Amino acid sequence: MMRYSIRGPHKGPALLATAVALATVAACSGGSPSGSGTSSAPSGTASGTSAGVAPTSAPPSPTPTPTRTYPLSTAPRTVPAVRDHEAARGPGWKPAAPAGVVVAANSTGLADEGRLLAGELGIPYRGTVAAGPGDVELALGGTGARESYTLTVRDNRVRITGPDEAGVFYGTRTLKQSVKGTGAMPEGVVTDAPAKPQRGLNVDIARKYFGAGWIEDRLREMADLKLNQFGLHFSDDQGFRIASDSHPEIVSAQHLTKAEVRRILALAQSLHITVVPEIDSPGHLGAVLRAHPDLQLRNVQGTPRQGAIDISKPASARIVDDLLREYSALFPGGWFHVGADEYQALTVRSPSASYPQLATAARQKYGPQAGVQDLAEGWLNDRAAVVREAGKTAKAWNDGFFRGGVVTADKRIEVEYWTGKEIGARPPAEYLAEGRKVVNLNDEYLYYVLGEPNQFTYPTGRRIYEQWTPLVLRGTTPVAARYAPQILGARLAVWCDLSAAQTQTQVANGIRMPLNALAQKVWDAKTPTLTWEQFRTLATQVRG
């Protein structure tokens, strides 16, 4: 260590002041003075003077301001968790003046996302202008996967980019949740994308009417969880819940008007959620058949089967196709669910003996070896063809796909796997081995059935979070990991079998944590890092 000699007039208080100043410089600069970066003699050291001559005191050097340092940041706390965060040192970002939300010049399509985020954060939306200090900038760009995004926090600015509007929107959800939970967004770079392309909620409004406002509230909750698909089951034995122009006689007293549906669809589109309508057939058509009893399926003794339409009659196909075409035009999304489950003609010991009219129609249409199963499978293919003509991909329940037989279900139809409990139910690996694409609605974990009939129990977020993954399609056993690319995602399903068992508010509260847990598992199927208790606490902190 250099020893400094104190000469001449530096005595007493002056000596102490000089020593303190030197110590301060050494502590702040590690012994190197700030300024030009060149070496110079410390104050009070003889330099360029004759021996014995007291030096002239130099003006005191300014005390440098220490550079503030920050610990490495940690990943933002969100539901679902982000998949990758590059830590950095810095203060992060908070929504404070003069911060605003802006949109990059080539990204004017993000104006709606920008306005929404600005309102949520309580800062102004400034439109398509250059980003300034404290701003959040949204921009389209990059070559990542669909719905992916990159969120960068640096120099008191946030920049969210993605290859499509949905990805940028999900980046805004990450920012919103982080600020809601902790007041800030940490420094660094988030790189994020979903594991599965279909992630969502299914609601049965046919057995129990849910108003437009309730549905819109669920859509907003889904959007914050980065869920993107809302299944709307609006036709069943108990009710037909959307106004119809082609067949107004089938519509229930409590129903959504088409204006309400369009309002729901506009909100869903702004939140990057696709609404998937479902008209289930050839079963579950009781509301339609009340107005058309001549189309009711009856067995050889003349006994009607609840909800089942007689698929041997050409008029049955005509009325269902009228409805499929009408609602394909109303709903702009890329899917239409055509049902196909629980057709009562196939639940008896000998369908051909019990329903000879169906057996005759099968042979006439598909040849002498065809049976009732083939007529039902052909019905599924014909309904899928109707919605395909309208530009939709058909979805159908797994118990509408049969093994063997003369007629095989079209492989372009997505299998919505819900149960292995039905008569003759096929294990999910059979569908996957055939190369079919499957969506997971496993009734063991993902079925919220009002009143808990038929040994159903209300699903819990904890069970989904700790035990379920998209590979668990039936029961509790996963299929082989090699099938993961064919499993397109999952939805939590609300079924209103005992419609009075819960109010609309109770349903909303009951599905909240199961939906949070599902969101985590379809965004990233790996085992979560948080415990269930930590996750539940986090979900409450970042909500809303």
PDB file of N, CA, C and O in Angstrom, residues 316-345:
ATOM      1  N   SER A 316     -84.069 -36.478 -40.788  1.00  0.00           N
ATOM      2  CA  SER A 316     -83.205 -36.281 -39.624  1.00  0.00           C
ATOM      3  C   SER A 316     -81.918 -35.583 -40.029  1.00  0.00           C
ATOM      4  O   SER A 316     -81.468 -34.632 -39.367  1.00  0.00           O
ATOM      5  N   ALA A 317     -81.317 -36.039 -41.107  1.00  0.00           N
ATOM      6  CA  ALA A 317     -80.082 -35.412 -41.580  1.00  0.00           C
ATOM      7  C   ALA A 317     -80.338 -33.980 -42.035  1.00  0.00           C
ATOM      8  O   ALA A 317     -79.513 -33.084 -41.789  1.00  0.00           O
ATOM      9  N   ARG A 318     -81.485 -33.752 -42.653  1.00  0.00           N
ATOM     10  CA  ARG A 318     -81.759 -32.413 -43.169  1.00  0.00           C
ATOM     11  C   ARG A 318     -81.836 -31.378 -42.053  1.00  0.00           C
ATOM     12  O   ARG A 318     -81.264 -30.288 -42.149  1.00  0.00           O
ATOM     13  N   ILE A 319     -82.544 -31.713 -40.963  1.00  0.00           N
ATOM     14  CA  ILE A 319     -82.699 -30.707 -39.906  1.00  0.00           C
ATOM     15  C   ILE A 319     -81.374 -30.458 -39.189  1.00  0.00           C
ATOM     16  O   ILE A 319     -81.020 -29.308 -38.873  1.00  0.00           O
ATOM     17  N   VAL A 320     -80.610 -31.517 -38.933  1.00  0.00           N
ATOM     18  CA  VAL A 320     -79.319 -31.326 -38.265  1.00  0.00           C
ATOM     19  C   VAL A 320     -78.371 -30.536 -39.163  1.00  0.00           C
ATOM     20  O   VAL A 320     -77.664 -29.627 -38.698  1.00  0.00           O
ATOM     21  N   ASP A 321     -78.376 -30.830 -40.460  1.00  0.00           N
ATOM     22  CA  ASP A 321     -77.484 -30.098 -41.369  1.00  0.00           C
ATOM     23  C   ASP A 321     -77.904 -28.642 -41.523  1.00  0.00           C
ATOM     24  O   ASP A 321     -77.060 -27.753 -41.682  1.00  0.00           O
ATOM     25  N   ASP A 322     -79.221 -28.385 -41.481  1.00  0.00           N
ATOM     26  CA  ASP A 322     -79.668 -26.981 -41.482  1.00  0.00           C
ATOM     27  C   ASP A 322     -79.020 -26.217 -40.327  1.00  0.00           C
ATOM     28  O   ASP A 322     -78.541 -25.094 -40.488  1.00  0.00           O
ATOM     29  N   LEU A 323     -79.025 -26.842 -39.148  1.00  0.00           N
ATOM     30  CA  LEU A 323     -78.472 -26.186 -37.957  1.00  0.00           C
ATOM     31  C   LEU A 323     -76.962 -26.055 -38.051  1.00  0.00           C
ATOM     32  O   LEU A 323     -76.389 -25.013 -37.675  1.00  0.00           O
ATOM     33  N   LEU A 324     -76.288 -27.094 -38.537  1.00  0.00           N
ATOM     34  CA  LEU A 324     -74.833 -27.019 -38.668  1.00  0.00           C
ATOM     35  C   LEU A 324     -74.431 -25.888 -39.605  1.00  0.00           C
ATOM     36  O   LEU A 324     -73.475 -25.146 -39.329  1.00  0.00           O
ATOM     37  N   ARG A 325     -75.157 -25.723 -40.688  1.00  0.00           N
ATOM     38  CA  ARG A 325     -74.814 -24.661 -41.646  1.00  0.00           C
ATOM     39  C   ARG A 325     -75.126 -23.284 -41.054  1.00  0.00           C
ATOM     40  O   ARG A 325     -74.348 -22.336 -41.228  1.00  0.00           O
ATOM     41  N   GLU A 326     -76.260 -23.180 -40.355  1.00  0.00           N
ATOM     42  CA  GLU A 326     -76.617 -21.887 -39.773  1.00  0.00           C
ATOM     43  C   GLU A 326     -75.576 -21.419 -38.764  1.00  0.00           C
ATOM     44  O   GLU A 326     -75.124 -20.262 -38.803  1.00  0.00           O
ATOM     45  N   TYR A 327     -75.149 -22.311 -37.880  1.00  0.00           N
ATOM     46  CA  TYR A 327     -74.227 -21.897 -36.823  1.00  0.00           C
ATOM     47  C   TYR A 327     -72.774 -21.900 -37.285  1.00  0.00           C
ATOM     48  O   TYR A 327     -71.946 -21.213 -36.683  1.00  0.00           O
ATOM     49  N   SER A 328     -72.469 -22.606 -38.344  1.00  0.00           N
ATOM     50  CA  SER A 328     -71.135 -22.472 -38.948  1.00  0.00           C
ATOM     51  C   SER A 328     -70.945 -21.058 -39.481  1.00  0.00           C
ATOM     52  O   SER A 328     -69.848 -20.503 -39.430  1.00  0.00           O
ATOM     53  N   ALA A 329     -72.024 -20.477 -39.980  1.00  0.00           N
ATOM     54  CA  ALA A 329     -71.946 -19.101 -40.468  1.00  0.00           C
ATOM     55  C   ALA A 329     -71.854 -18.101 -39.324  1.00  0.00           C
ATOM     56  O   ALA A 329     -71.225 -17.046 -39.454  1.00  0.00           O
ATOM     57  N   LEU A 330     -72.467 -18.420 -38.175  1.00  0.00           N
ATOM     58  CA  LEU A 330     -72.450 -17.498 -37.038  1.00  0.00           C
ATOM     59  C   LEU A 330     -71.098 -17.493 -36.331  1.00  0.00           C
ATOM     60  O   LEU A 330     -70.610 -16.432 -35.925  1.00  0.00           O
ATOM     61  N   PHE A 331     -70.501 -18.664 -36.178  1.00  0.00           N
ATOM     62  CA  PHE A 331     -69.243 -18.799 -35.430  1.00  0.00           C
ATOM     63  C   PHE A 331     -68.071 -18.781 -36.412  1.00  0.00           C
ATOM     64  O   PHE A 331     -67.960 -19.668 -37.262  1.00  0.00           O
ATOM     65  N   PRO A 332     -67.149 -17.817 -36.298  1.00  0.00           N
ATOM     66  CA  PRO A 332     -66.080 -17.680 -37.286  1.00  0.00           C
ATOM     67  C   PRO A 332     -64.875 -18.590 -37.075  1.00  0.00           C
ATOM     68  O   PRO A 332     -63.993 -18.648 -37.926  1.00  0.00           O
ATOM     69  N   GLY A 333     -64.803 -19.294 -35.936  1.00  0.00           N
ATOM     70  CA  GLY A 333     -63.614 -20.080 -35.627  1.00  0.00           C
ATOM     71  C   GLY A 333     -63.432 -21.273 -36.543  1.00  0.00           C
ATOM     72  O   GLY A 333     -64.282 -21.612 -37.368  1.00  0.00           O
ATOM     73  N   GLY A 334     -62.315 -21.954 -36.353  1.00  0.00           N
ATOM     74  CA  GLY A 334     -61.920 -23.018 -37.267  1.00  0.00           C
ATOM     75  C   GLY A 334     -62.435 -24.402 -36.926  1.00  0.00           C
ATOM     76  O   GLY A 334     -62.113 -25.362 -37.640  1.00  0.00           O
ATOM     77  N   TRP A 335     -63.240 -24.545 -35.830  1.00  0.00           N
ATOM     78  CA  TRP A 335     -63.731 -25.867 -35.439  1.00  0.00           C
ATOM     79  C   TRP A 335     -65.242 -25.856 -35.250  1.00  0.00           C
ATOM     80  O   TRP A 335     -65.838 -24.816 -34.938  1.00  0.00           O
ATOM     81  N   PHE A 336     -65.837 -27.049 -35.413  1.00  0.00           N
ATOM     82  CA  PHE A 336     -67.231 -27.266 -35.039  1.00  0.00           C
ATOM     83  C   PHE A 336     -67.325 -28.664 -34.442  1.00  0.00           C
ATOM     84  O   PHE A 336     -66.858 -29.627 -35.034  1.00  0.00           O
ATOM     85  N   HIS A 337     -67.918 -28.751 -33.259  1.00  0.00           N
ATOM     86  CA  HIS A 337     -68.047 -30.039 -32.568  1.00  0.00           C
ATOM     87  C   HIS A 337     -69.381 -30.664 -32.970  1.00  0.00           C
ATOM     88  O   HIS A 337     -70.440 -30.052 -32.791  1.00  0.00           O
ATOM     89  N   VAL A 338     -69.332 -31.896 -33.501  1.00  0.00           N
ATOM     90  CA  VAL A 338     -70.552 -32.547 -33.983  1.00  0.00           C
ATOM     91  C   VAL A 338     -71.013 -33.678 -33.070  1.00  0.00           C
ATOM     92  O   VAL A 338     -71.933 -34.427 -33.416  1.00  0.00           O
ATOM     93  N   GLY A 339     -70.404 -33.809 -31.890  1.00  0.00           N
ATOM     94  CA  GLY A 339     -70.900 -34.739 -30.871  1.00  0.00           C
ATOM     95  C   GLY A 339     -70.549 -36.185 -31.136  1.00  0.00           C
ATOM     96  O   GLY A 339     -69.418 -36.598 -30.981  1.00  0.00           O
ATOM     97  N   ALA A 340     -71.571 -36.997 -31.473  1.00  0.00           N
ATOM     98  CA  ALA A 340     -71.453 -38.416 -31.836  1.00  0.00           C
ATOM     99  C   ALA A 340     -71.431 -39.372 -30.655  1.00  0.00           C
ATOM    100  O   ALA A 340     -71.298 -40.576 -30.840  1.00  0.00           O
ATOM    101  N   ASP A 341     -71.578 -38.868 -29.428  1.00  0.00           N
ATOM    102  CA  ASP A 341     -71.472 -39.747 -28.263  1.00  0.00           C
ATOM    103  C   ASP A 341     -72.827 -40.306 -27.843  1.00  0.00           C
ATOM    104  O   ASP A 341     -73.872 -39.732 -28.131  1.00  0.00           O
ATOM    105  N   GLU A 342     -72.789 -41.414 -27.140  1.00  0.00           N
ATOM    106  CA  GLU A 342     -73.920 -41.969 -26.408  1.00  0.00           C
ATOM    107  C   GLU A 342     -75.190 -42.115 -27.255  1.00  0.00           C
ATOM    108  O   GLU A 342     -76.296 -41.793 -26.811  1.00  0.00           O
ATOM    109  N   TYR A 343     -75.051 -42.627 -28.464  1.00  0.00           N
ATOM    110  CA  TYR A 343     -76.230 -42.889 -29.287  1.00  0.00           C
ATOM    111  C   TYR A 343     -76.919 -44.140 -28.742  1.00  0.00           C
ATOM    112  O   TYR A 343     -76.337 -45.223 -28.704  1.00  0.00           O
ATOM    113  N   GLN A 344     -78.153 -43.991 -28.299  1.00  0.00           N
ATOM    114  CA  GLN A 344     -78.827 -45.039 -27.531  1.00  0.00           C
ATOM    115  C   GLN A 344     -79.054 -46.327 -28.327  1.00  0.00           C
ATOM    116  O   GLN A 344     -79.193 -47.403 -27.737  1.00  0.00           O
ATOM    117  N   ALA A 345     -79.085 -46.247 -29.623  1.00  0.00           N
ATOM    118  CA  ALA A 345     -79.274 -47.462 -30.422  1.00  0.00           C
ATOM    119  C   ALA A 345     -78.116 -48.432 -30.268  1.00  0.00           C
ATOM    120  O   ALA A 345     -78.273 -49.642 -30.525  1.00  0.00           O
TER     121      ALA A 345
END
